[in-house]
Amino acid sequence: MENYLGKKIKEALPATPVRVAGLQDIPDFGDRFLAVENDKIAKELVKTKTIKRKVLSIGELSRDIREGKVKELKIVLKADVAGSLEAIKNSLKNISTLKVKINVIHEGVGDITESDVNMAVASEALVIGFRIKAQIEVMNLANREKIKISIYDIIYQLLDDLAATLSGLLEPEIIETEVGRLQVLAVFKTSKSEKIIGGRVTTGKIENGVEARIVRDRDNVGTGKITNLQQNKKDMSEVLEGFEAGLKVETTAKILVGDSIECYKKEERVRKLGE
């Protein structure tokens, strides 16, 4: 390590310009260095960060997003020229929302390097390249570290993939679809968590295993789930409109004669950016 006069030095204080030699890889502008006491500590630090990493590609990240494991999209971004880099960064702002966050943890011009891969490993980030390439040794490192490098030649394809991934960061929309309704004619047995009732299907059909809403005088007084459905003392998967049925409802709500049991299904819909 040398100072700005070319004189060898053993340490440098903050804001001191230095020249460092002996690095295994060529660093990029903006790379950060962490100084430790010896090689053993450095290797242990790298090992610790490696253990904590995830195996990430765009497809795998989407899966983690759907499972709620990831709430931020981290990117190592490389491009052929500064103009491309700025264009991509500006476009990323257009697909961002207040509910999702894109964090470009590192950016640079030129081919993807081993340093880029190592940064992705430590930060659990995606490696995205535009009109550049990665040498065979870089690809080998990425394979060993289970980091997928995604390289694009067309900017809209890059943005479309990232937008699709970001959509998974949004909380899904819960859509309720009514299946049918039943008018309660009798209450046979009640406990704290279950009610056994009889009634007539007034609209649609009643299906076993669906969600249920207890309605009294147009007010929702509780929710539950149908755990058993019978017709003429035979187990049924569904009972159609106009027929009577007996059902066991898993609920803590009180059910009275005259109540309406509204049965519905819940589905999750992946929301798109901008909705």
Coordinates of C-alpha atoms in Angstrom, one line a residue:
M1 CA 0.0 0.0 0.0
E2 CA 1.3 3.4 -1.0
N3 CA 0.3 7.0 -0.4
Y4 CA -0.3 9.6 -3.1
L5 CA 3.5 10.3 -3.2
G6 CA 4.3 6.6 -4.0
K7 CA 5.7 6.0 -0.5
K8 CA 4.9 2.6 1.1
I9 CA 2.7 2.9 4.2
K10 CA 1.3 0.4 6.7
E11 CA -1.9 2.2 7.6
A12 CA -4.2 5.0 6.2
L13 CA -6.6 7.2 8.0
P14 CA -10.1 8.1 6.7
A15 CA -10.2 10.2 3.5
T16 CA -6.5 9.4 2.8
P17 CA -5.9 8.4 -0.9
V18 CA -3.9 5.2 -1.3
R19 CA -2.8 2.8 -4.0
V20 CA -3.3 -0.9 -3.2
A21 CA -1.5 -3.7 -5.0
G22 CA -1.7 -7.5 -4.7
L23 CA -5.5 -8.0 -5.2
Q24 CA -6.6 -11.3 -6.8
D25 CA -9.4 -9.6 -8.7
I26 CA -9.8 -6.2 -10.3
P27 CA -12.2 -4.2 -8.2
D28 CA -14.9 -1.9 -9.7
F29 CA -15.5 1.7 -9.0
G30 CA -17.4 2.0 -5.8
D31 CA -16.3 -1.3 -4.3
R32 CA -15.7 -1.3 -0.6
F33 CA -12.8 -2.9 1.3
L34 CA -12.9 -4.3 4.8
A35 CA -9.6 -4.5 6.6
V36 CA -9.1 -7.3 9.2
E37 CA -6.2 -8.5 11.3
N38 CA -5.2 -11.6 9.3
D39 CA -6.2 -14.1 6.5
K40 CA -7.9 -16.4 9.0
I41 CA -10.4 -13.7 10.1
A42 CA -11.0 -12.7 6.5
K43 CA -11.7 -16.3 5.4
E44 CA -14.0 -16.8 8.4
L45 CA -15.9 -13.6 7.6
V46 CA -16.4 -14.8 4.0
K47 CA -17.4 -18.2 5.2
T48 CA -20.0 -16.8 7.6
K49 CA -21.5 -14.6 4.9
T50 CA -21.6 -17.6 2.5
I51 CA -23.4 -19.8 5.0
K52 CA -26.2 -17.2 5.4
R53 CA -26.7 -16.8 1.7
K54 CA -29.6 -18.1 -0.4
V55 CA -29.6 -19.7 -3.8
L56 CA -31.1 -16.9 -5.9
S57 CA -32.2 -16.5 -9.5
I58 CA -35.1 -14.5 -10.8
G59 CA -37.4 -17.6 -10.7
E60 CA -36.2 -18.7 -7.3
L61 CA -36.6 -15.2 -5.9
S62 CA -40.2 -15.1 -7.1
R63 CA -40.9 -18.3 -5.2
D64 CA -39.3 -16.8 -2.0
I65 CA -41.4 -13.6 -2.5
R66 CA -44.6 -15.6 -2.8
E67 CA -43.8 -17.4 0.4
G68 CA -43.1 -14.1 2.2
K69 CA -39.4 -14.8 2.7
V70 CA -38.2 -11.8 0.7
K71 CA -39.5 -8.2 0.9
E72 CA -36.7 -6.3 -1.0
L73 CA -35.2 -6.9 -4.4
K74 CA -31.5 -6.4 -4.3
I75 CA -29.6 -6.1 -7.6
V76 CA -26.0 -6.1 -8.7
L77 CA -26.3 -4.3 -12.1
K78 CA -23.7 -4.2 -14.8
A79 CA -24.0 -2.7 -18.3
D80 CA -22.0 -2.1 -21.5
V81 CA -21.8 1.7 -21.2
A82 CA -22.8 4.4 -18.7
G83 CA -25.7 5.5 -20.9
S84 CA -27.3 2.0 -20.7
L85 CA -26.7 1.9 -17.0
E86 CA -28.5 5.2 -16.4
A87 CA -31.4 4.2 -18.8
I88 CA -32.0 1.0 -16.8
K89 CA -31.8 2.7 -13.5
N90 CA -34.3 5.4 -14.6
S91 CA -36.6 2.7 -15.9
L92 CA -36.4 0.8 -12.6
K93 CA -37.9 3.9 -10.9
N94 CA -41.0 3.6 -13.2
I95 CA -41.7 0.0 -12.0
S96 CA -41.1 0.8 -8.3
T97 CA -43.9 1.6 -5.9
L98 CA -44.2 2.6 -2.3
K99 CA -45.0 -1.1 -1.4
V100 CA -41.9 -2.6 -3.0
K101 CA -38.3 -1.6 -3.0
I102 CA -35.5 -2.0 -5.5
N103 CA -32.1 -1.8 -4.0
V104 CA -29.2 -1.6 -6.5
I105 CA -26.5 -2.5 -4.1
H106 CA -23.8 -2.2 -6.8
E107 CA -23.6 -0.9 -10.3
G108 CA -20.8 -0.6 -12.9
V109 CA -19.8 -0.5 -16.5
G110 CA -18.1 -3.6 -18.0
D111 CA -18.2 -7.3 -17.8
I112 CA -19.4 -9.2 -14.7
T113 CA -16.5 -10.0 -12.4
E114 CA -15.8 -12.4 -9.6
S115 CA -16.2 -9.4 -7.3
D116 CA -19.7 -8.9 -8.5
V117 CA -20.6 -12.5 -7.8
N118 CA -19.0 -12.4 -4.3
M119 CA -21.0 -9.2 -3.6
A120 CA -24.2 -11.0 -4.7
V121 CA -23.4 -13.9 -2.4
A122 CA -22.8 -11.7 0.6
S123 CA -25.9 -9.6 0.0
E124 CA -28.3 -12.2 -1.4
A125 CA -28.7 -10.2 -4.6
L126 CA -29.5 -10.9 -8.2
V127 CA -26.7 -10.4 -10.8
I128 CA -28.2 -8.6 -13.8
G129 CA -26.1 -7.7 -16.9
F130 CA -27.0 -5.8 -20.1
R131 CA -25.1 -6.3 -23.3
I132 CA -22.0 -7.5 -21.5
K133 CA -20.6 -11.0 -20.7
A134 CA -19.0 -13.0 -18.0
Q135 CA -15.8 -14.9 -18.4
I136 CA -15.7 -18.7 -17.9
E137 CA -13.9 -18.3 -14.5
V138 CA -16.7 -15.9 -13.3
M139 CA -19.4 -18.4 -14.5
N140 CA -17.6 -21.2 -12.7
L141 CA -17.6 -19.2 -9.5
A142 CA -21.2 -18.3 -9.9
N143 CA -22.0 -22.0 -10.3
R144 CA -20.1 -23.0 -7.2
E145 CA -21.8 -20.3 -5.2
K146 CA -25.2 -21.1 -6.7
I147 CA -25.7 -17.6 -8.1
K148 CA -27.4 -17.4 -11.4
I149 CA -26.2 -14.6 -13.7
S150 CA -28.9 -13.1 -16.0
I151 CA -27.7 -11.3 -19.1
Y152 CA -29.9 -9.4 -21.5
D153 CA -29.5 -7.8 -24.9
I154 CA -32.9 -6.1 -25.0
I155 CA -33.8 -3.7 -22.2
Y156 CA -37.6 -4.3 -22.2
Q157 CA -37.0 -8.0 -21.6
L158 CA -34.8 -7.2 -18.6
L159 CA -37.5 -4.8 -17.2
D160 CA -40.3 -7.2 -17.9
D161 CA -38.6 -9.9 -15.9
L162 CA -37.9 -7.6 -13.0
A163 CA -41.4 -6.2 -13.1
A164 CA -42.8 -9.8 -12.9
T165 CA -40.5 -10.5 -10.0
L166 CA -41.5 -7.3 -8.2
S167 CA -45.2 -8.2 -8.5
G168 CA -44.5 -11.1 -6.2
L169 CA -43.4 -8.6 -3.5
L170 CA -46.9 -7.1 -3.4
E171 CA -49.3 -8.6 -0.9
P172 CA -51.8 -10.8 -2.8
E173 CA -55.4 -9.7 -3.3
I174 CA -57.8 -12.0 -1.5
I175 CA -60.9 -12.7 -3.7
E176 CA -64.0 -14.2 -2.2
T177 CA -66.4 -16.1 -4.4
E178 CA -69.8 -17.0 -3.0
V179 CA -70.8 -20.6 -3.5
G180 CA -74.3 -20.7 -2.0
R181 CA -76.5 -19.9 1.0
L182 CA -78.4 -22.1 3.5
Q183 CA -81.2 -21.1 5.8
V184 CA -80.9 -22.6 9.3
L185 CA -84.0 -24.6 10.2
A186 CA -82.6 -26.5 13.3
V187 CA -79.7 -26.4 15.7
F188 CA -78.9 -29.9 16.9
K189 CA -75.7 -29.6 18.9
T190 CA -73.4 -26.8 20.0
S191 CA -70.0 -26.7 21.6
K192 CA -67.4 -23.9 22.0
S193 CA -65.8 -24.7 18.7
E194 CA -68.4 -26.7 16.7
K195 CA -72.1 -26.4 15.7
I196 CA -74.2 -29.1 14.1
I197 CA -77.2 -27.7 12.2
G198 CA -79.8 -28.5 9.6
G199 CA -81.2 -26.3 6.9
R200 CA -82.3 -25.7 3.3
V201 CA -80.1 -24.5 0.5
T202 CA -81.7 -21.3 -0.8
T203 CA -79.2 -20.3 -3.5
G204 CA -76.4 -22.0 -5.3
K205 CA -75.0 -25.0 -3.5
I206 CA -73.3 -25.9 -0.2
E207 CA -69.9 -27.6 -0.5
N208 CA -68.0 -29.5 2.2
G209 CA -64.7 -27.9 3.3
V210 CA -65.5 -24.3 2.2
E211 CA -65.5 -21.1 4.4
A212 CA -68.8 -20.0 6.0
R213 CA -70.2 -16.7 7.2
I214 CA -73.0 -16.6 9.7
V215 CA -75.5 -13.8 8.9
R216 CA -78.3 -12.6 11.2
D217 CA -80.6 -9.8 10.2
R218 CA -78.1 -8.8 7.5
D219 CA -75.3 -8.5 10.1
N220 CA -72.2 -10.7 10.0
V221 CA -72.1 -12.4 13.4
G222 CA -69.2 -14.8 12.8
T223 CA -67.2 -17.0 10.4
G224 CA -66.2 -20.6 10.3
K225 CA -65.7 -23.6 8.1
I226 CA -67.9 -26.5 7.0
T227 CA -66.2 -29.7 8.1
N228 CA -68.9 -32.2 7.4
L229 CA -71.9 -32.2 5.0
Q230 CA -74.7 -34.7 4.9
Q231 CA -78.0 -35.3 3.0
N232 CA -80.3 -38.0 4.3
K233 CA -77.6 -39.1 6.7
K234 CA -75.1 -39.7 3.9
D235 CA -71.8 -37.8 3.6
M236 CA -71.9 -35.5 0.6
S237 CA -69.4 -33.3 -1.2
E238 CA -72.1 -30.8 -2.1
V239 CA -75.9 -30.2 -1.7
L240 CA -77.7 -28.3 -4.4
E241 CA -80.3 -25.5 -4.2
G242 CA -83.7 -26.5 -2.9
F243 CA -82.5 -29.5 -0.9
E244 CA -82.1 -29.9 2.8
A245 CA -78.8 -30.7 4.4
G246 CA -77.1 -31.3 7.7
L247 CA -73.7 -29.8 8.4
K248 CA -71.1 -29.4 11.0
V249 CA -69.6 -26.0 11.2
E250 CA -66.3 -25.2 12.9
T251 CA -66.9 -21.9 14.5
T252 CA -67.0 -20.1 17.9
A253 CA -69.9 -18.0 16.9
K254 CA -73.5 -18.7 18.1
I255 CA -75.8 -20.0 15.4
L256 CA -79.6 -19.6 15.7
V257 CA -82.6 -20.9 13.8
G258 CA -83.3 -18.4 11.0
D259 CA -79.7 -17.5 10.5
S260 CA -78.3 -17.6 7.0
I261 CA -75.1 -19.5 6.3
E262 CA -73.2 -17.9 3.4
C263 CA -70.6 -20.3 1.9
Y264 CA -67.7 -18.9 -0.1
K265 CA -64.2 -19.8 -1.4
K266 CA -61.1 -17.6 -1.0
E267 CA -58.5 -17.3 -3.7
E268 CA -55.3 -15.3 -3.8
R269 CA -54.6 -13.3 -6.9
V270 CA -51.1 -12.0 -7.6
R271 CA -51.3 -8.2 -7.8
K272 CA -49.6 -6.3 -10.6
L273 CA -47.4 -3.2 -10.2
G274 CA -49.5 -0.1 -10.5
E275 CA -52.7 -1.6 -9.1

